[in-house]
Amino acid sequence: MMAQDDPSAAMELVGRLEHLAVGAGVAAALQAAVKLGVPEAVGDEPKEVAEIATKANVLPGTLGRLLRALERQGVFEEVSPGFYRHNELSRLLRDDSPYGLKHLVVWLGAPWTWQAWPRLDEAVRHGKAVVPEIYGKDFYSYLNQDAPESARAFDKAMTAVSSLSSRQVAKNVDLGEVNSVVDIAGGQGHLLRTLLAQHSHVHGTLFDLEGTVADAVPELGEDGEFGDRCQVVAGDCLSEVPVKAELYILKNILDWPDENSLRVLNNIKETADPGSRVLVIDSVMDAVPEEMRVTSVIDLFMLLNVGGQRHTRSEFEALFGKAGFEFTRTVAVPGTFPTLHLVEARIPG
Ligand SMILES: C[S@@+](CC[C@H](N)C(=O)[O-])C[C@H]1O[C@@H](n2cnc3c(N)ncnc32)[C@H](O)[C@@H]1O
């Protein structure tokens, strides 16, 4: 029987679709709570909405509505009518949470995203990014030149996401015979710091755009803990990769158009010695189905901003082939979400 012929089954479907259709409102509620400091105002013991509102400096009536909407999604717990406390999910949004997910929430709700999502239909029709259409320049130029707040929110979100996985990644990267590493588009250097901390013989270079490396983690700076075996280099990897190393890391960067990825790989080939290794660290599209609920939407996010995409393992392998690299292997990094994969290749010769 078709669900439409069974009124209660049909209503269940209607409910599921309506839930999906209000998704933008759910994301906005989460972002509003973080921006208003609600997670810091709610405690582990139940508090009345009025008390939370005073602490967050908002109106109690509307805050009650915001908390109710989030509680329905499993964020915060309403212990008795009008009294809320943290649950495991809402606690992750606090400023003092070691996971820093607050920064990811702020980034995923950056003002440009609310300009770009409504144009997803155009992006799907034409297969092109919409950010350059809206702002008249490519995504990273727009961020760094015109939207410094969003740019710093991006850097913080990337660092937060990196901090969730860096230790696991570092455990799985084989640096036994490697003396020098460059992390290309390495953000603020969280992964590089972790690698240098775990491998005292390794010298590292952090390479990223100027605005990003200006806020590199202090341990990598000249006076920092690893200052004597680390350099921080500002530059554009699409123009050149001016650093020689035995291992080139590309984490969460080859998700832009493949022509850009090929340019970066070619720039590496121009500088590096034959035999040098390249390691792509990324989540992949053919991972665990449950993870795909996040990854497949991030894939659309990439389409909107840089006209890019998430890849499958074999697409990465093919990319290496096109760039003239020898593909070596792919391994998953356990304990990461979405699961990161290490896709390795070497420069022939
Ligand atoms: C998605 S983030 C990944 C950051 C870091 N690798 C990580 O996994 O946390 C992409 C990074 O690429 C950098 N980036 C973008 N275009 C670049 C370019 N042309 N040259 C160098 N870095 C670039 C951005 O500044 C940003 O730090």
mmCIF file of C-alpha atoms and ligand atoms in Angstrom:
data_model
loop_
_atom_site.group_PDB
_atom_site.id
_atom_site.type_symbol
_atom_site.label_atom_id
_atom_site.label_comp_id
_atom_site.label_asym_id
_atom_site.label_seq_id
_atom_site.Cartn_x
_atom_site.Cartn_y
_atom_site.Cartn_z
ATOM 1 C CA MET A 1 0.000 0.000 0.000
ATOM 2 C CA MET A 2 1.247 3.485 -0.821
ATOM 3 C CA ALA A 3 1.825 5.597 2.279
ATOM 4 C CA GLN A 4 -0.512 8.185 0.728
ATOM 5 C CA ASP A 5 -3.377 5.670 1.080
ATOM 6 C CA ASP A 6 -2.672 5.246 4.778
ATOM 7 C CA PRO A 7 -3.332 8.587 6.487
ATOM 8 C CA SER A 8 -1.123 7.991 9.511
ATOM 9 C CA ALA A 9 1.813 6.740 7.385
ATOM 10 C CA ALA A 10 1.309 9.688 5.042
ATOM 11 C CA MET A 11 1.366 12.125 7.978
ATOM 12 C CA GLU A 12 4.583 10.553 9.215
ATOM 13 C CA LEU A 13 6.142 11.236 5.815
ATOM 14 C CA VAL A 14 4.768 14.777 5.838
ATOM 15 C CA GLY A 15 6.339 15.294 9.268
ATOM 16 C CA ARG A 16 9.725 13.989 8.111
ATOM 17 C CA LEU A 17 9.743 16.216 5.063
ATOM 18 C CA GLU A 18 8.649 19.262 7.079
ATOM 19 C CA HIS A 19 11.468 18.552 9.528
ATOM 20 C CA LEU A 20 13.952 18.590 6.642
ATOM 21 C CA ALA A 21 12.414 21.725 5.159
ATOM 22 C CA VAL A 22 12.876 23.708 8.397
ATOM 23 C CA GLY A 23 16.563 22.703 8.541
ATOM 24 C CA ALA A 24 17.730 26.254 7.837
ATOM 25 C CA GLY A 25 15.784 27.407 10.918
ATOM 26 C CA VAL A 26 17.402 24.715 13.052
ATOM 27 C CA ALA A 27 20.871 25.803 11.890
ATOM 28 C CA ALA A 28 19.940 29.451 12.577
ATOM 29 C CA ALA A 29 18.705 28.591 16.093
ATOM 30 C CA LEU A 30 21.984 26.847 16.890
ATOM 31 C CA GLN A 31 23.980 29.782 15.530
ATOM 32 C CA ALA A 32 21.853 32.339 17.408
ATOM 33 C CA ALA A 33 22.327 30.470 20.688
ATOM 34 C CA VAL A 34 26.107 30.469 20.226
ATOM 35 C CA LYS A 35 26.219 34.148 19.176
ATOM 36 C CA LEU A 36 24.122 35.151 22.190
ATOM 37 C CA GLY A 37 26.308 33.179 24.613
ATOM 38 C CA VAL A 38 23.380 30.982 25.671
ATOM 39 C CA PRO A 39 25.587 27.883 26.219
ATOM 40 C CA GLU A 40 27.651 29.908 28.716
ATOM 41 C CA ALA A 41 24.501 31.144 30.482
ATOM 42 C CA VAL A 42 22.926 27.691 30.874
ATOM 43 C CA GLY A 43 24.435 25.529 33.622
ATOM 44 C CA ASP A 44 24.691 21.885 34.638
ATOM 45 C CA GLU A 45 21.956 22.500 37.255
ATOM 46 C CA PRO A 46 18.476 23.513 36.033
ATOM 47 C CA LYS A 47 17.925 27.273 35.694
ATOM 48 C CA GLU A 48 14.748 29.173 34.948
ATOM 49 C CA VAL A 49 14.572 30.841 31.521
ATOM 50 C CA ALA A 50 14.387 34.305 33.137
ATOM 51 C CA GLU A 51 17.696 33.712 34.948
ATOM 52 C CA ILE A 52 19.367 32.444 31.764
ATOM 53 C CA ALA A 53 17.962 35.446 29.883
ATOM 54 C CA THR A 54 19.410 37.903 32.418
ATOM 55 C CA LYS A 55 22.829 36.284 32.110
ATOM 56 C CA ALA A 56 22.705 36.312 28.291
ATOM 57 C CA ASN A 57 21.185 39.793 28.220
ATOM 58 C CA VAL A 58 18.185 38.820 26.078
ATOM 59 C CA LEU A 59 14.410 38.848 26.486
ATOM 60 C CA PRO A 60 13.088 35.850 28.461
ATOM 61 C CA GLY A 61 10.047 35.298 26.224
ATOM 62 C CA THR A 62 11.995 34.922 23.002
ATOM 63 C CA LEU A 63 14.858 33.068 24.685
ATOM 64 C CA GLY A 64 12.313 30.534 25.958
ATOM 65 C CA ARG A 65 11.180 29.995 22.372
ATOM 66 C CA LEU A 66 14.771 29.572 21.159
ATOM 67 C CA LEU A 67 15.555 27.067 23.908
ATOM 68 C CA ARG A 68 12.351 25.150 23.203
ATOM 69 C CA ALA A 69 13.204 24.872 19.492
ATOM 70 C CA LEU A 70 16.692 23.605 20.283
ATOM 71 C CA GLU A 71 15.522 21.250 23.007
ATOM 72 C CA ARG A 72 13.199 19.640 20.437
ATOM 73 C CA GLN A 73 16.325 18.924 18.360
ATOM 74 C CA GLY A 74 18.093 17.340 21.329
ATOM 75 C CA VAL A 75 20.204 20.371 22.269
ATOM 76 C CA PHE A 76 19.750 21.420 25.977
ATOM 77 C CA GLU A 77 17.401 19.625 28.357
ATOM 78 C CA GLU A 78 14.149 21.017 29.733
ATOM 79 C CA VAL A 79 14.040 19.439 33.179
ATOM 80 C CA SER A 80 10.629 20.891 34.153
ATOM 81 C CA PRO A 81 8.532 23.516 32.369
ATOM 82 C CA GLY A 82 10.713 26.609 31.808
ATOM 83 C CA PHE A 83 13.815 25.146 33.532
ATOM 84 C CA TYR A 84 16.781 24.191 31.371
ATOM 85 C CA ARG A 85 20.192 22.640 31.868
ATOM 86 C CA HIS A 86 22.944 21.312 29.639
ATOM 87 C CA ASN A 87 22.943 17.902 28.087
ATOM 88 C CA GLU A 88 25.914 16.253 26.370
ATOM 89 C CA LEU A 89 25.180 17.926 23.046
ATOM 90 C CA SER A 90 24.643 21.490 24.289
ATOM 91 C CA ARG A 91 27.743 21.295 26.510
ATOM 92 C CA LEU A 92 29.835 20.953 23.325
ATOM 93 C CA LEU A 93 28.767 24.483 22.368
ATOM 94 C CA ARG A 94 30.291 26.105 25.432
ATOM 95 C CA ASP A 95 33.305 28.371 25.136
ATOM 96 C CA ASP A 96 35.269 26.157 27.510
ATOM 97 C CA SER A 97 34.529 22.902 25.677
ATOM 98 C CA PRO A 98 37.816 21.321 24.631
ATOM 99 C CA TYR A 99 36.332 20.490 21.212
ATOM 100 C CA GLY A 100 35.799 24.093 20.055
ATOM 101 C CA LEU A 101 32.672 23.160 18.081
ATOM 102 C CA LYS A 102 31.263 26.605 18.750
ATOM 103 C CA HIS A 103 33.703 27.914 16.148
ATOM 104 C CA LEU A 104 32.463 25.434 13.560
ATOM 105 C CA VAL A 105 28.850 26.466 14.228
ATOM 106 C CA VAL A 106 29.752 30.150 13.798
ATOM 107 C CA TRP A 107 31.637 29.390 10.577
ATOM 108 C CA LEU A 108 28.877 27.265 9.047
ATOM 109 C CA GLY A 109 26.511 30.187 9.713
ATOM 110 C CA ALA A 110 28.828 32.946 8.419
ATOM 111 C CA PRO A 111 26.929 35.744 6.649
ATOM 112 C CA TRP A 112 28.090 34.639 3.170
ATOM 113 C CA THR A 113 26.522 31.203 3.671
ATOM 114 C CA TRP A 114 23.091 32.814 4.051
ATOM 115 C CA GLN A 115 23.658 34.606 0.744
ATOM 116 C CA ALA A 116 24.907 31.490 -1.013
ATOM 117 C CA TRP A 117 22.575 28.634 0.054
ATOM 118 C CA PRO A 118 19.493 30.151 -1.652
ATOM 119 C CA ARG A 119 21.431 29.935 -4.932
ATOM 120 C CA LEU A 120 22.195 26.241 -4.665
ATOM 121 C CA ASP A 121 19.752 25.556 -7.507
ATOM 122 C CA GLU A 122 21.891 27.749 -9.815
ATOM 123 C CA ALA A 123 25.070 26.020 -8.688
ATOM 124 C CA VAL A 124 23.518 22.619 -9.371
ATOM 125 C CA ARG A 125 22.235 23.726 -12.766
ATOM 126 C CA HIS A 126 25.543 25.201 -13.920
ATOM 127 C CA GLY A 127 28.026 23.247 -11.794
ATOM 128 C CA LYS A 128 29.733 26.468 -10.705
ATOM 129 C CA ALA A 129 30.443 28.265 -7.419
ATOM 130 C CA VAL A 130 28.051 31.088 -6.552
ATOM 131 C CA VAL A 131 30.346 33.025 -4.188
ATOM 132 C CA PRO A 132 32.298 34.661 -7.074
ATOM 133 C CA GLU A 133 28.948 35.670 -8.631
ATOM 134 C CA ILE A 134 27.768 37.280 -5.412
ATOM 135 C CA TYR A 135 30.990 38.977 -4.315
ATOM 136 C CA GLY A 136 32.824 39.459 -7.616
ATOM 137 C CA LYS A 137 35.937 37.524 -6.579
ATOM 138 C CA ASP A 138 37.023 34.044 -5.667
ATOM 139 C CA PHE A 139 36.100 32.708 -2.243
ATOM 140 C CA TYR A 140 39.471 33.018 -0.466
ATOM 141 C CA SER A 141 40.084 36.519 -1.879
ATOM 142 C CA TYR A 142 36.609 37.577 -0.735
ATOM 143 C CA LEU A 143 37.182 36.139 2.737
ATOM 144 C CA ASN A 144 40.608 37.664 3.254
ATOM 145 C CA GLN A 145 40.020 41.022 1.564
ATOM 146 C CA ASP A 146 36.381 41.829 2.339
ATOM 147 C CA ALA A 147 35.191 39.675 5.223
ATOM 148 C CA PRO A 148 37.954 39.550 7.846
ATOM 149 C CA GLU A 149 35.549 38.436 10.570
ATOM 150 C CA SER A 150 34.423 35.483 8.482
ATOM 151 C CA ALA A 151 38.046 34.749 7.561
ATOM 152 C CA ARG A 152 39.056 34.555 11.217
ATOM 153 C CA ALA A 153 35.935 32.494 12.011
ATOM 154 C CA PHE A 154 37.063 30.120 9.252
ATOM 155 C CA ASP A 155 40.590 29.851 10.661
ATOM 156 C CA LYS A 156 39.248 29.190 14.152
ATOM 157 C CA ALA A 157 36.813 26.573 12.851
ATOM 158 C CA MET A 158 39.583 24.826 10.915
ATOM 159 C CA THR A 159 41.823 24.853 13.975
ATOM 160 C CA ALA A 160 38.978 23.470 16.105
ATOM 161 C CA VAL A 161 38.283 20.708 13.592
ATOM 162 C CA SER A 162 42.015 19.970 13.348
ATOM 163 C CA SER A 163 42.354 19.749 17.101
ATOM 164 C CA LEU A 164 39.719 16.991 17.085
ATOM 165 C CA SER A 165 41.824 14.835 14.803
ATOM 166 C CA SER A 166 45.462 15.996 14.920
ATOM 167 C CA ARG A 167 46.633 13.514 17.520
ATOM 168 C CA GLN A 168 45.044 10.593 15.686
ATOM 169 C CA VAL A 169 46.397 11.810 12.345
ATOM 170 C CA ALA A 170 49.896 12.291 13.767
ATOM 171 C CA LYS A 171 49.837 8.742 15.172
ATOM 172 C CA ASN A 172 49.048 7.359 11.732
ATOM 173 C CA VAL A 173 51.415 9.408 9.571
ATOM 174 C CA ASP A 174 54.659 7.524 9.027
ATOM 175 C CA LEU A 175 57.502 9.997 9.658
ATOM 176 C CA GLY A 176 60.129 7.378 10.480
ATOM 177 C CA GLU A 177 62.434 8.228 7.578
ATOM 178 C CA VAL A 178 61.271 11.790 7.013
ATOM 179 C CA ASN A 179 63.299 14.748 8.239
ATOM 180 C CA SER A 180 61.332 17.620 6.717
ATOM 181 C CA VAL A 181 57.624 18.257 6.331
ATOM 182 C CA VAL A 182 55.648 21.120 4.839
ATOM 183 C CA ASP A 183 51.961 21.494 5.590
ATOM 184 C CA ILE A 184 50.566 23.295 2.549
ATOM 185 C CA ALA A 185 47.452 25.330 3.297
ATOM 186 C CA GLY A 186 48.058 24.139 6.841
ATOM 187 C CA GLY A 187 45.825 26.769 8.456
ATOM 188 C CA GLN A 188 47.095 28.028 11.810
ATOM 189 C CA GLY A 189 49.420 25.042 12.161
ATOM 190 C CA HIS A 190 47.627 22.807 14.640
ATOM 191 C CA LEU A 191 48.529 19.588 12.814
ATOM 192 C CA LEU A 192 52.137 20.658 12.231
ATOM 193 C CA ARG A 193 52.538 21.511 15.914
ATOM 194 C CA THR A 194 51.259 18.032 16.825
ATOM 195 C CA LEU A 195 53.625 16.344 14.355
ATOM 196 C CA LEU A 196 56.634 18.298 15.621
ATOM 197 C CA ALA A 197 55.713 17.494 19.221
ATOM 198 C CA GLN A 198 55.598 13.771 18.445
ATOM 199 C CA HIS A 199 58.711 13.594 16.228
ATOM 200 C CA SER A 200 61.677 15.457 17.655
ATOM 201 C CA HIS A 201 63.895 14.818 14.591
ATOM 202 C CA VAL A 202 61.473 16.472 12.137
ATOM 203 C CA HIS A 203 61.746 20.025 10.773
ATOM 204 C CA GLY A 204 58.491 21.608 9.618
ATOM 205 C CA THR A 205 57.162 24.434 7.487
ATOM 206 C CA LEU A 206 53.707 25.915 7.760
ATOM 207 C CA PHE A 207 52.583 27.367 4.433
ATOM 208 C CA ASP A 208 49.302 29.245 4.010
ATOM 209 C CA LEU A 209 47.879 32.608 2.976
ATOM 210 C CA GLU A 210 49.253 35.655 4.755
ATOM 211 C CA GLY A 211 46.186 36.462 6.873
ATOM 212 C CA THR A 212 46.023 32.899 8.138
ATOM 213 C CA VAL A 213 49.680 32.371 9.060
ATOM 214 C CA ALA A 214 49.634 35.736 10.838
ATOM 215 C CA ASP A 215 47.619 33.905 13.513
ATOM 216 C CA ALA A 216 49.689 30.714 13.536
ATOM 217 C CA VAL A 217 49.837 28.825 16.832
ATOM 218 C CA PRO A 218 52.569 30.439 18.984
ATOM 219 C CA GLU A 219 54.666 27.244 19.320
ATOM 220 C CA LEU A 220 55.614 27.539 15.621
ATOM 221 C CA GLY A 221 56.819 31.155 15.841
ATOM 222 C CA GLU A 222 60.507 32.101 16.138
ATOM 223 C CA ASP A 223 60.309 32.272 19.922
ATOM 224 C CA GLY A 224 57.971 29.322 20.244
ATOM 225 C CA GLU A 225 58.646 25.827 21.554
ATOM 226 C CA PHE A 226 59.401 24.520 18.051
ATOM 227 C CA GLY A 227 60.829 27.768 16.659
ATOM 228 C CA ASP A 228 64.276 26.220 16.128
ATOM 229 C CA ARG A 229 62.942 23.531 13.767
ATOM 230 C CA CYS A 230 60.008 25.290 12.172
ATOM 231 C CA GLN A 231 59.430 28.100 9.699
ATOM 232 C CA VAL A 232 56.204 29.843 8.827
ATOM 233 C CA VAL A 233 55.869 30.877 5.193
ATOM 234 C CA ALA A 234 53.100 33.021 3.701
ATOM 235 C CA GLY A 235 52.226 32.417 0.075
ATOM 236 C CA ASP A 236 49.830 31.207 -2.561
ATOM 237 C CA CYS A 237 50.230 27.523 -3.388
ATOM 238 C CA LEU A 238 48.402 28.051 -6.687
ATOM 239 C CA SER A 239 51.294 30.279 -7.805
ATOM 240 C CA GLU A 240 54.184 28.340 -6.316
ATOM 241 C CA VAL A 241 55.239 26.058 -3.501
ATOM 242 C CA PRO A 242 58.629 27.541 -2.654
ATOM 243 C CA VAL A 243 59.605 25.002 0.002
ATOM 244 C CA LYS A 244 61.624 21.814 -0.409
ATOM 245 C CA ALA A 245 60.685 18.950 1.886
ATOM 246 C CA GLU A 246 60.636 15.168 2.004
ATOM 247 C CA LEU A 247 56.933 15.115 2.811
ATOM 248 C CA TYR A 248 54.228 17.499 1.528
ATOM 249 C CA ILE A 249 50.946 17.441 3.454
ATOM 250 C CA LEU A 250 47.708 18.664 1.879
ATOM 251 C CA LYS A 251 44.944 18.415 4.452
ATOM 252 C CA ASN A 252 41.392 19.463 3.590
ATOM 253 C CA ILE A 253 42.500 21.572 0.653
ATOM 254 C CA LEU A 254 42.136 19.449 -2.481
ATOM 255 C CA ASP A 255 38.343 19.924 -2.340
ATOM 256 C CA TRP A 256 38.411 22.874 -4.703
ATOM 257 C CA PRO A 257 38.180 22.395 -8.508
ATOM 258 C CA ASP A 258 40.522 19.683 -9.769
ATOM 259 C CA GLU A 259 42.324 22.181 -12.007
ATOM 260 C CA ASN A 260 43.468 23.987 -8.821
ATOM 261 C CA SER A 261 44.502 20.706 -7.208
ATOM 262 C CA LEU A 262 46.541 19.821 -10.291
ATOM 263 C CA ARG A 263 48.197 23.238 -10.191
ATOM 264 C CA VAL A 264 49.256 22.711 -6.584
ATOM 265 C CA LEU A 265 50.509 19.181 -7.303
ATOM 266 C CA ASN A 266 52.472 20.484 -10.288
ATOM 267 C CA ASN A 267 53.919 23.307 -8.189
ATOM 268 C CA ILE A 268 55.076 20.729 -5.654
ATOM 269 C CA LYS A 269 56.646 18.660 -8.438
ATOM 270 C CA GLU A 270 58.543 21.710 -9.689
ATOM 271 C CA THR A 271 60.179 22.262 -6.301
ATOM 272 C CA ALA A 272 60.464 18.823 -4.712
ATOM 273 C CA ASP A 273 63.155 16.228 -5.316
ATOM 274 C CA PRO A 274 62.185 12.948 -6.985
ATOM 275 C CA GLY A 275 61.187 10.426 -4.346
ATOM 276 C CA SER A 276 59.528 13.047 -2.128
ATOM 277 C CA ARG A 277 56.179 11.990 -0.703
ATOM 278 C CA VAL A 278 52.832 13.748 -0.897
ATOM 279 C CA LEU A 279 50.126 13.028 1.629
ATOM 280 C CA VAL A 280 46.535 14.127 1.111
ATOM 281 C CA ILE A 281 44.515 14.042 4.332
ATOM 282 C CA ASP A 282 40.798 14.352 3.764
ATOM 283 C CA SER A 283 37.395 12.811 4.343
ATOM 284 C CA VAL A 284 36.134 10.847 1.369
ATOM 285 C CA MET A 285 32.770 10.365 -0.286
ATOM 286 C CA ASP A 286 32.849 6.571 -0.123
ATOM 287 C CA ALA A 287 33.192 6.316 3.658
ATOM 288 C CA VAL A 288 30.750 5.041 6.294
ATOM 289 C CA PRO A 289 27.127 5.756 5.201
ATOM 290 C CA GLU A 290 26.214 7.433 8.528
ATOM 291 C CA GLU A 291 29.009 9.992 7.996
ATOM 292 C CA MET A 292 27.670 10.823 4.555
ATOM 293 C CA ARG A 293 24.816 12.780 6.161
ATOM 294 C CA VAL A 294 27.424 15.422 6.991
ATOM 295 C CA THR A 295 29.962 14.878 4.199
ATOM 296 C CA SER A 296 27.440 15.007 1.368
ATOM 297 C CA VAL A 297 26.131 18.391 2.585
ATOM 298 C CA ILE A 298 29.661 19.745 3.039
ATOM 299 C CA ASP A 299 30.231 18.619 -0.550
ATOM 300 C CA LEU A 300 27.451 21.037 -1.604
ATOM 301 C CA PHE A 301 28.972 23.757 0.607
ATOM 302 C CA MET A 302 32.217 23.284 -1.400
ATOM 303 C CA LEU A 303 30.265 23.620 -4.625
ATOM 304 C CA LEU A 304 28.806 26.945 -3.453
ATOM 305 C CA ASN A 305 32.029 28.534 -2.249
ATOM 306 C CA VAL A 306 34.882 27.270 -4.421
ATOM 307 C CA GLY A 307 33.060 25.246 -7.099
ATOM 308 C CA GLY A 308 34.706 22.198 -5.559
ATOM 309 C CA GLN A 309 33.764 18.794 -4.271
ATOM 310 C CA ARG A 310 34.573 15.999 -1.866
ATOM 311 C CA HIS A 311 36.297 13.049 -3.551
ATOM 312 C CA THR A 312 36.170 9.300 -3.415
ATOM 313 C CA ARG A 313 39.344 7.340 -2.734
ATOM 314 C CA SER A 314 39.697 6.387 -6.380
ATOM 315 C CA GLU A 315 39.181 10.012 -7.502
ATOM 316 C CA PHE A 316 42.156 11.040 -5.357
ATOM 317 C CA GLU A 317 44.147 8.181 -6.839
ATOM 318 C CA ALA A 318 43.207 9.370 -10.359
ATOM 319 C CA LEU A 319 44.185 12.943 -9.474
ATOM 320 C CA PHE A 320 47.646 11.765 -8.458
ATOM 321 C CA GLY A 321 47.877 9.813 -11.718
ATOM 322 C CA LYS A 322 46.990 12.902 -13.761
ATOM 323 C CA ALA A 323 49.641 14.934 -11.947
ATOM 324 C CA GLY A 324 52.258 12.276 -12.714
ATOM 325 C CA PHE A 325 52.665 11.046 -9.131
ATOM 326 C CA GLU A 326 52.934 7.388 -8.124
ATOM 327 C CA PHE A 327 49.993 6.481 -5.920
ATOM 328 C CA THR A 328 51.149 4.466 -2.912
ATOM 329 C CA ARG A 329 48.212 3.680 -0.610
ATOM 330 C CA THR A 330 45.138 4.932 1.212
ATOM 331 C CA VAL A 331 44.537 4.300 4.912
ATOM 332 C CA ALA A 332 41.726 5.420 7.187
ATOM 333 C CA VAL A 333 42.534 7.251 10.428
ATOM 334 C CA PRO A 334 40.522 5.603 13.208
ATOM 335 C CA GLY A 335 38.821 7.816 15.808
ATOM 336 C CA THR A 336 38.087 10.765 13.482
ATOM 337 C CA PHE A 337 34.710 12.122 12.311
ATOM 338 C CA PRO A 338 34.040 12.221 9.428
ATOM 339 C CA THR A 339 36.757 9.561 9.050
ATOM 340 C CA LEU A 340 39.895 11.113 7.597
ATOM 341 C CA HIS A 341 41.872 9.160 5.033
ATOM 342 C CA LEU A 342 45.575 9.365 4.311
ATOM 343 C CA VAL A 343 46.056 9.159 0.562
ATOM 344 C CA GLU A 344 49.752 8.815 -0.208
ATOM 345 C CA ALA A 345 51.810 9.209 -3.359
ATOM 346 C CA ARG A 346 55.413 9.897 -4.331
ATOM 347 C CA ILE A 347 57.170 11.861 -7.005
ATOM 348 C CA PRO A 348 58.696 9.343 -9.399
ATOM 349 C CA GLY A 349 62.401 9.096 -10.055
HETATM 350 C C1 LIG B 1 39.781 23.954 4.637
HETATM 351 S S1 LIG B 1 41.146 24.865 5.229
HETATM 352 C C2 LIG B 1 42.203 23.608 5.815
HETATM 353 C C3 LIG B 1 43.211 24.081 6.799
HETATM 354 C C4 LIG B 1 44.101 22.970 7.402
HETATM 355 N N1 LIG B 1 44.852 22.272 6.369
HETATM 356 C C5 LIG B 1 43.244 22.013 8.193
HETATM 357 O O1 LIG B 1 43.021 20.886 7.745
HETATM 358 O O2 LIG B 1 42.794 22.412 9.286
HETATM 359 C C6 LIG B 1 41.879 25.410 3.751
HETATM 360 C C7 LIG B 1 43.115 26.263 3.956
HETATM 361 O O3 LIG B 1 43.628 26.592 2.670
HETATM 362 C C8 LIG B 1 44.189 27.876 2.742
HETATM 363 N N2 LIG B 1 44.327 28.355 1.362
HETATM 364 C C9 LIG B 1 43.341 28.640 0.492
HETATM 365 N N3 LIG B 1 43.842 29.044 -0.687
HETATM 366 C C10 LIG B 1 45.187 28.993 -0.554
HETATM 367 C C11 LIG B 1 46.256 29.282 -1.438
HETATM 368 N N4 LIG B 1 46.035 29.701 -2.694
HETATM 369 N N5 LIG B 1 47.535 29.152 -1.002
HETATM 370 C C12 LIG B 1 47.778 28.737 0.286
HETATM 371 N N6 LIG B 1 46.791 28.426 1.171
HETATM 372 C C13 LIG B 1 45.513 28.556 0.757
HETATM 373 C C14 LIG B 1 43.181 28.621 3.589
HETATM 374 O O4 LIG B 1 43.730 29.818 4.127
HETATM 375 C C15 LIG B 1 42.874 27.575 4.652
HETATM 376 O O5 LIG B 1 43.745 27.672 5.753
#
